[in-house]
Coordinates of C-alpha atoms (C1' of nucleotides) in Angstrom, one line a residue:
Chain A
M1 CA -169.3 27.2 -54.4
S2 CA -169.9 30.7 -55.8
L3 CA -172.4 31.5 -53.1
R4 CA -169.6 31.0 -50.6
I5 CA -167.3 33.2 -52.5
A6 CA -169.9 35.9 -52.8
L7 CA -170.5 35.8 -49.0
L8 CA -166.8 35.8 -48.3
G9 CA -166.4 38.8 -50.6
L10 CA -169.0 40.8 -48.8
L11 CA -167.6 39.9 -45.4
D12 CA -164.1 40.8 -46.5
A13 CA -165.2 44.1 -48.0
T14 CA -167.6 45.4 -45.4
G15 CA -166.5 43.6 -42.2
P16 CA -168.6 41.5 -39.9
A17 CA -172.2 41.1 -40.7
S18 CA -175.2 38.9 -39.9
G19 CA -177.1 36.7 -42.2
Y20 CA -179.8 39.3 -42.4
D21 CA -177.3 42.0 -43.3
L22 CA -175.8 39.8 -46.0
A23 CA -179.2 39.1 -47.5
K24 CA -179.7 42.9 -47.7
S25 CA -176.3 43.3 -49.3
F26 CA -177.2 40.8 -51.9
E27 CA -180.3 42.7 -52.8
R28 CA -178.5 46.0 -52.8
S29 CA -175.2 45.5 -54.4
L30 CA -174.9 42.0 -55.8
N31 CA -178.2 41.3 -57.4
H32 CA -177.1 42.0 -60.9
V33 CA -174.3 39.5 -60.5
W34 CA -175.5 36.8 -58.2
Q35 CA -178.8 36.2 -56.3
A36 CA -179.4 34.5 -53.0
G37 CA -182.1 34.8 -50.4
H38 CA -181.9 34.4 -46.7
T39 CA -183.0 30.8 -46.9
Q40 CA -179.9 29.9 -48.7
I41 CA -177.6 32.2 -46.8
Y42 CA -178.4 31.1 -43.2
P43 CA -177.5 27.4 -43.7
E44 CA -174.5 28.3 -45.8
L45 CA -173.0 30.5 -43.1
V46 CA -173.4 27.6 -40.6
K47 CA -171.5 25.3 -43.0
M48 CA -168.9 27.9 -43.6
A49 CA -168.4 28.3 -39.9
A50 CA -168.0 24.6 -39.6
D51 CA -165.3 24.7 -42.3
G52 CA -163.5 27.6 -40.6
L53 CA -164.0 30.2 -43.3
V54 CA -166.1 32.4 -41.0
A55 CA -166.5 32.7 -37.3
V56 CA -169.2 34.1 -35.1
E57 CA -167.8 37.2 -33.7
S58 CA -170.5 38.3 -31.4
E59 CA -174.2 37.6 -30.7
G60 CA -176.4 40.7 -30.4
A61 CA -180.0 41.3 -29.6
R62 CA -182.7 38.9 -30.7
G63 CA -180.3 36.1 -31.7
R64 CA -178.4 38.3 -34.2
K65 CA -175.1 36.6 -34.9
L66 CA -172.3 38.6 -36.4
Y67 CA -170.1 36.6 -38.7
A68 CA -166.5 37.7 -39.5
I69 CA -164.3 36.3 -42.2
T70 CA -161.3 34.2 -40.9
P71 CA -157.8 34.4 -42.4
E72 CA -158.5 30.9 -43.9
G73 CA -161.7 32.4 -45.5
A74 CA -159.8 35.4 -46.9
S75 CA -157.2 33.1 -48.3
Q76 CA -159.7 30.8 -50.0
L77 CA -161.5 33.9 -51.5
R78 CA -158.3 35.1 -53.1
S79 CA -157.3 31.7 -54.4
W80 CA -160.7 31.3 -56.0
L81 CA -160.5 34.7 -57.7
V82 CA -157.0 34.2 -59.0
E83 CA -157.3 30.5 -59.9
R84 CA -160.8 29.8 -60.9
E85 CA -161.5 29.6 -64.6
P86 CA -164.9 31.2 -64.7
S87 CA -167.6 29.1 -66.4
S88 CA -169.0 31.2 -69.2
A89 CA -172.2 29.2 -69.3
T90 CA -175.2 31.5 -69.2
R91 CA -178.8 30.5 -68.9
S92 CA -180.9 33.4 -69.9
E93 CA -184.7 33.4 -70.4
V94 CA -184.3 36.6 -72.5
A95 CA -181.9 34.9 -74.9
L96 CA -184.2 31.9 -75.0
Q97 CA -187.1 34.0 -76.1
A98 CA -184.8 35.7 -78.7
F99 CA -183.9 32.2 -79.9
L100 CA -187.5 31.2 -80.4
L101 CA -188.6 34.4 -82.0
P102 CA -188.9 32.9 -85.5
L103 CA -191.8 30.8 -84.2
L104 CA -194.0 33.8 -83.9
D105 CA -195.8 36.0 -86.5
R106 CA -194.4 39.5 -87.0
E107 CA -196.8 41.2 -84.6
S108 CA -196.2 38.9 -81.7
A109 CA -192.5 38.9 -82.3
I110 CA -192.4 42.7 -82.2
A111 CA -194.4 42.7 -78.9
V112 CA -191.9 40.2 -77.4
V113 CA -188.9 42.2 -78.4
E114 CA -190.5 45.3 -77.0
R115 CA -190.9 43.6 -73.7
I116 CA -187.3 42.4 -73.8
R117 CA -186.2 46.0 -74.6
A118 CA -188.2 47.3 -71.6
R119 CA -186.4 44.7 -69.4
F120 CA -183.0 45.9 -70.5
A121 CA -184.0 49.5 -70.0
E122 CA -185.3 48.8 -66.5
R123 CA -182.1 47.1 -65.6
L124 CA -180.0 49.9 -67.0
A125 CA -182.1 52.4 -65.1
V126 CA -181.3 50.6 -61.8
L127 CA -177.6 50.4 -62.5
E128 CA -177.4 54.0 -63.7
C129 CA -178.5 55.5 -60.4
K130 CA -175.8 53.8 -58.5
P131 CA -172.6 55.8 -57.8
K132 CA -170.6 55.1 -60.9
D133 CA -167.2 56.4 -59.8
T134 CA -167.0 55.5 -56.2
P135 CA -163.6 54.0 -56.0
G136 CA -164.7 50.7 -54.5
F137 CA -166.4 47.5 -54.5
G138 CA -168.6 46.4 -57.3
R139 CA -167.4 49.2 -59.5
Y140 CA -166.0 47.0 -62.3
A141 CA -169.1 44.8 -62.2
L142 CA -171.3 47.8 -62.4
R143 CA -169.5 49.0 -65.5
L144 CA -169.8 45.5 -67.0
G145 CA -173.5 45.5 -66.3
L146 CA -173.9 48.9 -67.9
T147 CA -172.0 47.9 -71.0
Q148 CA -173.9 44.7 -71.5
G149 CA -177.2 46.5 -70.8
H150 CA -176.5 49.0 -73.6
A151 CA -175.6 46.1 -75.8
G152 CA -179.0 44.5 -75.1
L153 CA -180.8 47.7 -75.9
A154 CA -178.9 48.1 -79.1
W155 CA -179.8 44.5 -80.1
A156 CA -183.5 45.2 -79.3
D157 CA -183.5 48.3 -81.4
E158 CA -181.8 46.7 -84.3
T159 CA -184.2 43.7 -84.1
L160 CA -187.2 45.9 -83.9
A161 CA -186.1 47.9 -86.9
E162 CA -185.6 44.8 -88.9
L163 CA -189.0 43.3 -87.8
R164 CA -190.8 46.5 -88.6
G165 CA -189.1 46.8 -91.9
L166 CA -190.6 43.5 -93.1
E167 CA -193.6 43.5 -95.4
P168 CA -196.8 43.4 -93.2
A169 CA -197.7 39.8 -94.1
P170 CA -194.6 37.6 -94.3
A171 CA -194.7 33.8 -94.3
E172 CA -192.5 33.4 -91.3
L173 CA -195.1 32.0 -88.8
S174 CA -195.7 28.6 -87.3
G175 CA -195.0 25.8 -89.9
P176 CA -193.1 22.7 -88.7
A177 CA -189.9 21.3 -90.0
S178 CA -189.0 23.0 -93.2
A179 CA -185.7 22.1 -94.8
A180 CA -184.4 25.6 -94.2
V181 CA -185.1 25.6 -90.5
D182 CA -183.6 22.2 -90.2
D183 CA -180.5 23.5 -91.8
A184 CA -180.3 26.5 -89.6
V185 CA -180.5 24.4 -86.4
G186 CA -178.4 21.6 -87.8
R187 CA -174.6 21.0 -87.6
D188 CA -172.3 23.9 -87.6
Chain B
M1 CA -189.9 25.2 -66.9
S2 CA -187.5 26.7 -69.5
L3 CA -186.0 23.3 -70.2
R4 CA -189.4 22.2 -71.5
I5 CA -189.8 25.3 -73.6
A6 CA -186.4 24.8 -75.1
L7 CA -187.2 21.2 -76.0
L8 CA -190.6 22.2 -77.4
G9 CA -189.0 24.9 -79.4
L10 CA -186.5 22.5 -81.0
L11 CA -189.2 19.9 -81.7
D12 CA -191.4 22.5 -83.3
A13 CA -188.6 23.9 -85.4
T14 CA -186.9 20.7 -86.6
G15 CA -189.7 18.1 -86.4
P16 CA -189.7 14.8 -84.5
A17 CA -186.4 13.9 -82.7
S18 CA -185.1 11.5 -80.2
G19 CA -183.6 12.5 -76.8
Y20 CA -180.2 11.9 -78.3
D21 CA -180.9 14.2 -81.2
L22 CA -182.2 16.8 -78.9
A23 CA -179.1 16.6 -76.7
K24 CA -177.0 17.1 -79.9
S25 CA -179.1 20.1 -80.9
F26 CA -178.5 21.7 -77.5
E27 CA -174.8 21.4 -78.0
R28 CA -175.0 22.7 -81.5
S29 CA -177.4 25.5 -81.5
L30 CA -178.6 26.3 -78.1
N31 CA -175.6 26.1 -75.9
H32 CA -175.0 29.9 -75.7
V33 CA -178.5 30.4 -74.5
W34 CA -179.4 27.3 -72.5
Q35 CA -177.6 24.1 -71.5
A36 CA -178.9 20.7 -70.8
G37 CA -177.3 17.2 -71.0
H38 CA -179.0 14.0 -71.9
T39 CA -179.4 13.1 -68.3
Q40 CA -181.8 15.9 -67.9
I41 CA -183.4 15.6 -71.3
Y42 CA -184.5 11.9 -71.1
P43 CA -186.5 12.1 -67.9
E44 CA -188.0 15.4 -69.0
L45 CA -189.3 14.0 -72.2
V46 CA -191.0 11.2 -70.3
K47 CA -192.7 13.7 -68.1
M48 CA -193.7 15.9 -71.0
A49 CA -195.2 12.9 -72.7
A50 CA -197.2 12.2 -69.6
D51 CA -198.4 15.8 -69.7
G52 CA -199.4 15.4 -73.4
L53 CA -197.0 18.0 -74.7
V54 CA -195.1 15.5 -76.8
A55 CA -195.9 12.1 -78.1
V56 CA -193.7 9.1 -79.1
E57 CA -194.2 9.0 -82.9
S58 CA -192.2 5.9 -83.6
E59 CA -189.6 3.6 -82.2
G60 CA -186.6 2.9 -84.3
A61 CA -183.6 0.7 -84.1
R62 CA -181.8 0.1 -80.8
G63 CA -184.6 1.6 -78.7
R64 CA -184.5 5.0 -80.4
K65 CA -187.8 6.8 -79.7
L66 CA -188.9 9.7 -81.9
Y67 CA -190.8 12.4 -80.0
A68 CA -193.1 14.8 -81.8
I69 CA -194.6 17.9 -80.4
T70 CA -198.4 17.7 -80.0
P71 CA -200.8 20.6 -80.7
E72 CA -201.1 21.1 -77.0
G73 CA -197.3 21.4 -76.8
A74 CA -197.2 23.9 -79.6
S75 CA -199.8 25.9 -78.0
Q76 CA -198.0 26.0 -74.6
L77 CA -194.8 27.0 -76.4
R78 CA -196.4 30.0 -78.0
S79 CA -198.2 31.0 -74.9
W80 CA -195.0 31.0 -73.0
L81 CA -193.2 33.0 -75.6
V82 CA -195.9 35.6 -75.8
E83 CA -196.9 35.8 -72.1
R84 CA -193.9 35.0 -70.0
E85 CA -192.2 38.0 -68.5
P86 CA -188.6 36.8 -68.8
S87 CA -186.7 36.9 -65.5
S88 CA -183.6 39.0 -66.1
A89 CA -181.8 37.4 -63.2
T90 CA -178.3 36.4 -64.4
R91 CA -175.9 34.4 -62.4
S92 CA -172.5 34.9 -63.9
E93 CA -169.1 33.8 -62.5
V94 CA -167.5 36.3 -64.8
A95 CA -169.4 39.1 -63.3
L96 CA -168.8 37.9 -59.8
Q97 CA -165.0 37.9 -60.5
A98 CA -165.4 41.4 -61.8
F99 CA -167.3 42.4 -58.7
L100 CA -164.5 41.2 -56.5
L101 CA -161.6 42.6 -58.4
P102 CA -160.9 45.4 -55.9
L103 CA -159.9 42.7 -53.4
L104 CA -156.8 42.0 -55.5
D105 CA -153.6 43.8 -56.0
R106 CA -153.0 45.4 -59.4
E107 CA -151.0 42.6 -60.9
S108 CA -153.4 39.9 -60.0
A109 CA -156.4 42.0 -61.1
I110 CA -154.8 42.4 -64.5
A111 CA -154.3 38.7 -64.8
V112 CA -157.9 38.0 -63.9
V113 CA -159.3 40.5 -66.4
E114 CA -157.0 39.1 -69.1
R115 CA -158.5 35.7 -68.4
I116 CA -162.0 37.0 -68.6
R117 CA -161.2 38.8 -71.8
A118 CA -159.9 35.5 -73.3
R119 CA -163.2 33.9 -72.3
F120 CA -165.2 36.5 -74.1
A121 CA -163.0 36.2 -77.1
E122 CA -163.4 32.5 -77.2
R123 CA -167.1 32.7 -77.0
L124 CA -167.2 35.3 -79.8
A125 CA -165.0 33.1 -82.0
V126 CA -167.5 30.2 -81.6
L127 CA -170.4 32.4 -82.5
E128 CA -168.7 34.2 -85.3
C129 CA -168.2 31.0 -87.3
K130 CA -171.9 30.2 -87.3
P131 CA -173.9 31.2 -90.3
K132 CA -175.0 34.7 -89.4
D133 CA -177.6 35.5 -92.0
T134 CA -179.3 32.2 -92.4
P135 CA -182.9 33.2 -92.3
G136 CA -183.9 31.0 -89.5
F137 CA -183.8 29.7 -86.1
G138 CA -181.5 31.0 -83.5
R139 CA -180.7 33.9 -85.7
Y140 CA -181.8 36.6 -83.3
A141 CA -180.2 34.9 -80.3
L142 CA -177.0 34.6 -82.3
R143 CA -176.9 38.4 -82.9
L144 CA -177.7 39.0 -79.3
G145 CA -174.8 36.8 -78.3
L146 CA -172.4 38.6 -80.7
T147 CA -173.5 42.0 -79.4
Q148 CA -173.0 41.1 -75.8
G149 CA -169.8 39.3 -76.5
H150 CA -168.4 42.5 -78.1
A151 CA -169.6 44.5 -75.1
G152 CA -167.7 42.1 -72.8
L153 CA -164.5 42.6 -74.8
A154 CA -164.9 46.3 -74.7
W155 CA -165.4 46.2 -71.0
A156 CA -162.3 44.0 -70.6
D157 CA -160.2 46.3 -72.7
E158 CA -161.3 49.4 -70.9
T159 CA -160.7 47.8 -67.5
L160 CA -157.3 46.7 -68.5
A161 CA -156.4 50.1 -69.8
E162 CA -157.5 51.6 -66.5
L163 CA -155.6 49.0 -64.4
R164 CA -152.5 49.4 -66.4
G165 CA -152.7 53.2 -66.1
L166 CA -152.5 53.1 -62.3
E167 CA -149.2 53.9 -60.6
P168 CA -147.3 50.6 -60.1
A169 CA -147.9 50.5 -56.3
P170 CA -151.4 51.7 -55.4
A171 CA -153.0 51.2 -52.0
E172 CA -156.0 49.3 -53.4
L173 CA -155.3 45.8 -52.1
S174 CA -156.7 43.8 -49.2
G175 CA -157.7 45.9 -46.2
P176 CA -161.0 45.2 -44.4
A177 CA -164.0 47.5 -43.8
S178 CA -163.0 51.0 -44.7
A179 CA -165.7 53.6 -44.5
A180 CA -165.4 54.1 -48.3
V181 CA -165.9 50.5 -49.1
D182 CA -168.8 50.2 -46.8
D183 CA -170.3 53.2 -48.5
A184 CA -169.9 51.7 -52.0
V185 CA -171.5 48.5 -51.0
G186 CA -174.2 50.1 -48.9
R187 CA -177.7 51.4 -49.6
D188 CA -178.5 52.7 -53.1
Chain C
dG1 C1' -202.7 45.5 -27.8
dC2 C1' -202.1 45.5 -32.7
dT3 C1' -199.5 46.2 -36.9
dG4 C1' -195.4 46.0 -39.2
dC5 C1' -190.8 45.3 -39.7
dC6 C1' -186.5 42.9 -37.8
dA7 C1' -184.3 38.6 -37.6
dT8 C1' -183.8 33.8 -37.8
dG9 C1' -184.5 29.6 -39.1
dT10 C1' -186.6 24.6 -41.3
dA11 C1' -188.8 21.6 -45.0
dA12 C1' -190.1 20.1 -49.3
dA13 C1' -189.9 20.4 -54.0
dC14 C1' -187.4 21.4 -58.0
dC15 C1' -183.6 21.9 -61.1
dG16 C1' -178.9 20.7 -62.7
dT17 C1' -174.4 18.2 -62.6
dT18 C1' -171.5 14.3 -62.2
dA19 C1' -170.8 9.6 -62.0
dC20 C1' -172.3 5.1 -63.1
dA21 C1' -174.3 1.5 -66.1
dT22 C1' -175.7 -1.0 -70.2
dG23 C1' -176.2 -2.7 -74.7
dA24 C1' -176.4 -2.2 -80.0
dT25 C1' -174.2 -1.0 -84.1
dT26 C1' -170.6 0.5 -87.4
dG27 C1' -166.1 0.5 -89.3
dG28 C1' -161.5 -1.0 -89.4
Chain D
dC1 C1' -162.8 -9.1 -82.8
dC2 C1' -162.1 -4.6 -81.1
dA3 C1' -162.8 0.2 -80.6
dA4 C1' -165.6 4.0 -81.3
dT5 C1' -169.9 5.9 -81.4
dC6 C1' -174.9 5.6 -81.0
dA7 C1' -178.5 5.5 -77.8
dT8 C1' -180.7 5.1 -73.5
dG9 C1' -181.2 5.3 -69.0
dT10 C1' -180.5 5.6 -63.2
dA11 C1' -178.6 7.4 -58.8
dA12 C1' -176.6 10.5 -55.8
dC13 C1' -175.5 14.9 -54.8
dG14 C1' -175.6 19.8 -54.5
dG15 C1' -177.7 24.2 -55.4
dT16 C1' -182.0 27.1 -55.7
dT17 C1' -186.8 28.4 -54.9
dT18 C1' -191.0 28.5 -52.4
dA19 C1' -193.7 27.9 -48.5
dC20 C1' -194.0 27.5 -43.8
dA21 C1' -192.9 28.9 -38.9
dT22 C1' -191.5 31.7 -35.0
dG23 C1' -190.5 35.3 -31.9
dG24 C1' -188.6 40.2 -30.7
dC25 C1' -189.0 44.9 -30.9
dA26 C1' -190.9 49.7 -32.2
dG27 C1' -194.4 52.8 -33.0
dC28 C1' -199.2 54.0 -33.0

DNA sequence: GCTGCCATGTAAACCGTTACATGATTGG
DNA sequence: CCAATCATGTAACGGTTTACATGGCAGC
């Protein structure tokens, strides 16, 4: 469903576009929020056209089809935005690595957190060179990304400080099922 | 792949468990990081057993099978943690709604942001009643979740302040393809 | 004419969710 | 005995990724 919404949003904001254009727009402006490649976009546009949410406005050179949002599409887009209770489920490999950190010895854990930190920094760098105050599209999401990126960095720094502050040879490595671990994972 | 890792991580940390136990552990301790229901877990355990990552240690009452991690499984778990460059791709309905906010008039946008804010607050409330300083599993991920949750709240508050500060009847609503919007979405 | 990019698509495999189905055990 | 919970699974569907396939056009 959300792929449709993202496509409708782009079409609504930027006007008619081809599948190829939309794939580029995903890379350019939407990639920190939602991802989709052309292999997903082309068939989805066909289905959306069948459902009357978009229409082929014109066919250009080399088979290029320009899709435009229909009134029906614009209406569904707005309904979704206003009515949809967003699922807050996140599935993050970074968070999973953070979760599993206690399985590693201190050295490895530090290396892993450093790598995570680099990821957050990279992400932030990308976002920071976008026009922050353009009064338009993606502006709020950009700020959200920046805020969360900074939060990630702060977490990494705090965690690194803590890990580095531990005595050089702690007992926190491998070891299966201790009562303490069982407790931490157990009922809350 | 990550589902396997999550299961291996839980088995490594808490010792042998059944599919049912693991599903409960997901709900309890992993849900802010990764989600999986029993319908995904049971078949995956079978495949993992076929691949030698886990082994059925014993069969209890009413068909209950206890899976234990094998040395091979433990080794793959650690390799993944140390070697895997985590994909930082996130797919978030919340961020998508944030992205599309400029399509709405001021009133509706405020309502949407208020709903998002409530989501963040809800999430934070859940995390905050977990034992924050237990020296164990999930501890780092918990802190990451808290940090990012606070960041989300801060974003929502800032955004609400800005939206409420606008004059009551701004011109920011619907309207298709203006040059400015095109610019904001365009190349970076 | 060759190389590289534009532009469009299909197919298979994989991952995740929802709905369905079943039986055993525990507690009232 | 009945209801709730434990415990295990299958099936169908939909979304996502990866690999494959094709042809046009532009510049060298």
